[in-house]
Short mmCIF file of C-alpha atoms and ligand atoms in Angstrom, two decimals:
data_model
loop_
_atom_site.label_atom_id
_atom_site.label_comp_id
_atom_site.label_asym_id
_atom_site.label_seq_id
_atom_site.Cartn_x
_atom_site.Cartn_y
_atom_site.Cartn_z
CA MET A 1 -4.79 -19.37 7.07
CA THR A 2 -2.04 -18.14 4.78
CA GLU A 3 0.94 -16.80 6.72
CA LYS A 4 1.42 -13.27 5.37
CA LEU A 5 5.16 -12.74 5.55
CA PHE A 6 4.88 -9.10 4.40
CA GLU A 7 3.15 -8.30 7.71
CA GLN A 8 6.39 -9.13 9.55
CA ASP A 9 8.84 -7.87 6.96
CA ALA A 10 7.74 -5.72 4.02
CA TYR A 11 11.29 -5.98 2.59
CA LEU A 12 11.18 -9.77 2.11
CA LYS A 13 11.57 -10.35 -1.64
CA GLU A 14 11.21 -14.13 -1.84
CA CYS A 15 10.27 -17.21 0.15
CA THR A 16 9.74 -20.92 -0.13
CA ALA A 17 6.22 -22.18 0.54
CA LYS A 18 4.06 -25.28 0.27
CA VAL A 19 1.05 -25.52 -2.06
CA VAL A 20 -2.08 -26.23 0.00
CA LYS A 21 -4.81 -25.97 -2.67
CA VAL A 22 -5.13 -25.65 -6.45
CA GLU A 23 -8.22 -24.65 -8.44
CA GLY A 24 -7.43 -24.19 -12.13
CA PRO A 25 -5.12 -21.19 -12.44
CA ARG A 26 -5.52 -20.31 -8.74
CA VAL A 27 -3.05 -21.49 -6.11
CA TRP A 28 -3.10 -21.20 -2.31
CA LEU A 29 0.09 -21.52 -0.25
CA ASP A 30 0.85 -22.06 3.45
CA ARG A 31 2.75 -18.75 3.42
CA THR A 32 3.48 -15.99 0.95
CA VAL A 33 5.34 -12.77 0.21
CA PHE A 34 2.60 -11.66 -2.22
CA PHE A 35 0.33 -8.82 -1.08
CA GLY A 36 -3.28 -9.20 -2.28
CA PHE A 37 -5.24 -6.09 -3.25
CA ALA A 38 -6.55 -4.57 0.00
CA GLY A 39 -7.08 -1.17 1.56
CA GLY A 40 -6.66 0.40 -1.86
CA GLN A 41 -3.12 -0.96 -2.31
CA GLN A 42 -2.47 -2.61 -5.66
CA SER A 43 -1.54 -6.30 -5.53
CA ASP A 44 1.97 -7.63 -6.17
CA SER A 45 3.41 -9.28 -9.25
CA GLY A 46 6.20 -11.82 -9.52
CA THR A 47 6.65 -15.55 -10.05
CA ILE A 48 5.93 -18.86 -8.33
CA ASN A 49 8.32 -21.56 -9.57
CA GLY A 50 9.06 -19.30 -12.52
CA LYS A 51 5.41 -18.93 -13.59
CA ALA A 52 4.08 -15.38 -13.72
CA VAL A 53 1.64 -14.39 -10.98
CA ILE A 54 -1.00 -12.33 -12.77
CA ASP A 55 -3.34 -11.62 -9.86
CA VAL A 56 -3.23 -11.80 -6.07
CA ALA A 57 -6.44 -11.60 -4.07
CA VAL A 58 -7.40 -11.67 -0.42
CA ASP A 59 -9.62 -14.73 0.10
CA GLY A 60 -10.96 -14.56 3.66
CA PRO A 61 -7.96 -15.35 5.90
CA ASP A 62 -6.04 -16.63 2.87
CA ILE A 63 -4.29 -15.24 -0.20
CA ALA A 64 -5.19 -16.63 -3.65
CA HIS A 65 -2.54 -16.37 -6.39
CA THR A 66 -3.61 -16.60 -10.04
CA LEU A 67 -0.88 -17.95 -12.32
CA GLU A 68 -0.54 -17.75 -16.06
CA GLY A 69 -1.00 -20.75 -18.37
CA ASN A 70 -0.69 -24.34 -17.24
CA HIS A 71 1.33 -24.01 -14.07
CA GLY A 72 1.19 -27.73 -13.23
CA LEU A 73 1.48 -27.13 -9.49
CA GLN A 74 0.11 -29.77 -7.12
CA PRO A 75 -0.92 -29.65 -3.44
CA GLY A 76 1.98 -30.60 -1.17
CA GLN A 77 4.60 -29.31 -3.59
CA GLU A 78 7.37 -26.98 -2.36
CA VAL A 79 7.60 -23.80 -4.42
CA GLN A 80 9.75 -20.70 -4.66
CA CYS A 81 7.94 -17.32 -4.58
CA VAL A 82 9.75 -14.30 -6.02
CA LEU A 83 8.34 -10.77 -5.93
CA ASP A 84 8.63 -8.18 -8.68
CA TRP A 85 10.56 -6.13 -6.15
CA ALA A 86 10.87 -2.96 -8.27
CA LYS A 87 7.06 -2.77 -8.44
CA ARG A 88 6.49 -3.60 -4.76
CA TYR A 89 9.14 -1.18 -3.52
CA ARG A 90 7.64 1.64 -5.57
CA ILE A 91 4.19 0.81 -4.15
CA MET A 92 5.68 0.92 -0.64
CA ARG A 93 7.15 4.37 -1.33
CA MET A 94 3.82 5.51 -2.83
CA HIS A 95 1.79 4.17 0.08
CA SER A 96 4.00 5.92 2.65
CA ALA A 97 3.80 9.14 0.60
CA GLY A 98 0.00 8.85 0.50
CA HIS A 99 -0.21 8.55 4.28
CA ILE A 100 2.22 11.41 4.94
CA VAL A 101 0.19 13.72 2.67
CA GLY A 102 -3.06 12.32 4.09
CA VAL A 103 -2.14 13.15 7.69
CA ILE A 104 -1.03 16.68 6.73
CA MET A 105 -4.19 17.25 4.67
CA GLU A 106 -6.50 15.91 7.41
CA GLU A 107 -4.92 18.19 9.97
CA LYS A 108 -5.27 21.28 7.78
CA LEU A 109 -8.81 20.56 6.55
CA ASN A 110 -10.02 19.19 9.89
CA ASN A 111 -10.59 15.56 8.90
CA PRO A 112 -12.76 15.70 5.79
CA GLU A 113 -14.66 12.56 4.83
CA TYR A 114 -12.97 10.27 2.28
CA PHE A 115 -14.95 8.77 -0.57
CA GLY A 116 -11.99 6.76 -1.84
CA SER A 117 -8.26 6.18 -1.76
CA ASN A 118 -5.89 4.09 -3.81
CA VAL A 119 -2.19 3.26 -4.09
CA SER A 120 -0.63 2.06 -7.33
CA VAL A 121 2.83 2.06 -8.90
CA ASP A 122 2.17 5.44 -10.55
CA LYS A 123 0.32 7.41 -7.90
CA ALA A 124 -1.54 7.46 -4.64
CA ARG A 125 -4.84 9.28 -4.53
CA LEU A 126 -6.90 10.76 -1.74
CA ASP A 127 -10.55 11.42 -2.64
CA ILE A 128 -12.33 13.70 -0.20
CA LEU A 129 -15.66 15.43 0.15
CA TRP A 130 -14.78 19.10 0.24
CA PRO A 131 -16.84 22.15 -0.79
CA GLU A 132 -14.04 24.06 -2.57
CA ASN A 133 -11.17 23.60 -4.95
CA VAL A 134 -8.25 22.26 -2.85
CA ARG A 135 -5.57 23.55 -5.26
CA PRO A 136 -4.67 26.60 -3.08
CA TYR A 137 -3.62 24.19 -0.30
CA LEU A 138 -1.40 21.93 -2.37
CA ALA A 139 1.82 23.96 -2.13
CA GLU A 140 1.59 23.89 1.66
CA PHE A 141 0.82 20.14 1.78
CA GLU A 142 3.67 19.46 -0.62
CA ALA A 143 6.18 21.53 1.38
CA LYS A 144 5.20 19.88 4.67
CA ALA A 145 5.31 16.37 3.17
CA ASN A 146 8.76 17.00 1.71
CA GLN A 147 9.95 18.27 5.10
CA VAL A 148 8.95 14.90 6.62
CA VAL A 149 10.94 13.16 3.85
CA LYS A 150 13.99 15.40 4.34
CA ALA A 151 13.85 14.89 8.11
CA ALA A 152 14.13 11.12 7.44
CA ARG A 153 11.43 10.28 9.97
CA PRO A 154 11.21 6.54 10.80
CA ILE A 155 8.05 4.70 9.77
CA ARG A 156 6.68 1.54 11.32
CA VAL A 157 3.57 -0.61 10.99
CA TYR A 158 2.49 -2.61 14.03
CA ARG A 159 -0.49 -4.56 15.29
CA ASP A 160 -2.98 -2.44 17.19
CA PRO A 161 -2.65 -3.61 20.83
CA ALA A 162 -6.36 -2.81 21.35
CA ASN A 163 -7.38 -4.90 18.31
CA PRO A 164 -4.67 -7.29 17.06
CA THR A 165 -6.49 -7.93 13.76
CA ARG A 166 -5.75 -4.33 12.77
CA PHE A 167 -2.50 -2.57 11.96
CA VAL A 168 -1.36 0.92 12.86
CA TRP A 169 0.87 3.05 10.62
CA GLU A 170 3.16 5.47 12.40
CA CYS A 171 5.56 8.03 10.99
CA GLN A 172 7.46 9.66 13.86
CA GLY A 173 5.93 13.01 14.82
CA LEU A 174 2.69 12.51 12.82
CA LYS A 175 -0.76 11.30 13.81
CA THR A 176 -1.09 7.51 13.46
CA MET A 177 -3.41 5.90 10.90
CA GLU A 178 -5.00 2.49 10.50
CA CYS A 179 -3.44 0.62 7.58
CA CYS A 180 -3.12 -2.91 6.21
CA GLY A 181 -0.51 -2.18 3.54
CA THR A 182 3.26 -2.32 3.12
CA HIS A 183 5.51 0.67 3.83
CA VAL A 184 9.11 1.83 3.69
CA ARG A 185 11.03 1.98 6.99
CA ASN A 186 12.04 5.58 6.67
CA ALA A 187 10.41 8.61 5.03
CA SER A 188 13.72 9.41 3.30
CA GLU A 189 13.13 6.38 1.03
CA VAL A 190 10.01 8.05 -0.41
CA GLY A 191 12.00 10.79 -2.17
CA GLY A 192 10.50 13.98 -3.57
CA ILE A 193 6.70 14.26 -3.45
CA TYR A 194 4.52 16.46 -5.64
CA LEU A 195 0.76 16.87 -5.75
CA LYS A 196 -1.94 17.41 -8.35
CA ARG A 197 -5.60 18.21 -7.95
CA GLU A 198 -8.53 16.86 -9.92
CA SER A 199 -12.23 17.60 -9.56
CA LYS A 200 -14.37 14.47 -9.28
CA GLY A 201 -17.70 16.34 -9.38
CA LYS A 202 -19.59 18.68 -7.11
CA GLU A 203 -17.81 18.96 -3.75
CA LYS A 204 -15.62 15.98 -4.60
CA GLU A 205 -11.89 16.66 -4.72
CA ARG A 206 -9.06 14.32 -5.62
CA ILE A 207 -5.47 14.89 -4.47
CA GLU A 208 -2.99 12.89 -6.53
CA VAL A 209 0.29 12.08 -4.82
CA LEU A 210 3.19 11.57 -7.23
CA LEU A 211 6.90 10.86 -6.83
CA GLU A 212 9.69 12.80 -8.52
CA ALA A 213 11.68 9.61 -9.23
ZN1 ZN B 301 -2.48 2.57 4.19
#
C-alpha cells in the first residue's frame, strides 16, 4: 500500500520515496505526496527526479504516477518527489471553499440530492437536483461563506473514529462532511469567495464556487 503523506500533512511539498514497481510510463512508490484524482478533487502535478508527473491515479490501495517520456526509473531506486505547490495549494483553497458553501447551501435547501461535484484549480462546483433556479439564494450563500472566511475558522480533516477508512472534514461551527481530499488549515486562507449559477437541465442546478484571487 502506498503511504499517502498528504493524509497526515496536506502542506508537505516534497518527499523522498522508493520505487516499488514500474510499468512503462507508470511508477508506483512506497510513499508519496501526490494526490490522485478522487472524490472529485483534481490530481496533483509536479516532478519525480525532475521528470514531469502528467497523471496521478488511485490504484486500489496504491497511487500510480504517470511520467513523461523515458523516465528510466527502476524498482528499488530512491527518488525525490516535488509537488507543483502553487496548483495544489489553490486546489486546497478551492476544496475548502466548496465545502463551506456546500454546508451553507445544504442547510438552507434542506439537503438536496447531489448529482455531481468537482474541485479543480479554477473552480469548485456543486451539482444538485433542485426544482427552481437557485440564483436568488446565491447572495445569501456568498455572504455566509465569506463570514466563515473572515472569522478565520480552523479547518481539520481527521479519520472517522467509527470507520477509520473514511475521513471527516470539519470547519469550526459548521456541520461536518465526509471527505477524502486536501484542505487548508484555516478558512482565512481561502480568501474571497463568489458564486455563479448554471442550469444543467430540467431541475438540475449547478453552483460554481470561485475565488477572488
Ligand atoms: Zn471534499
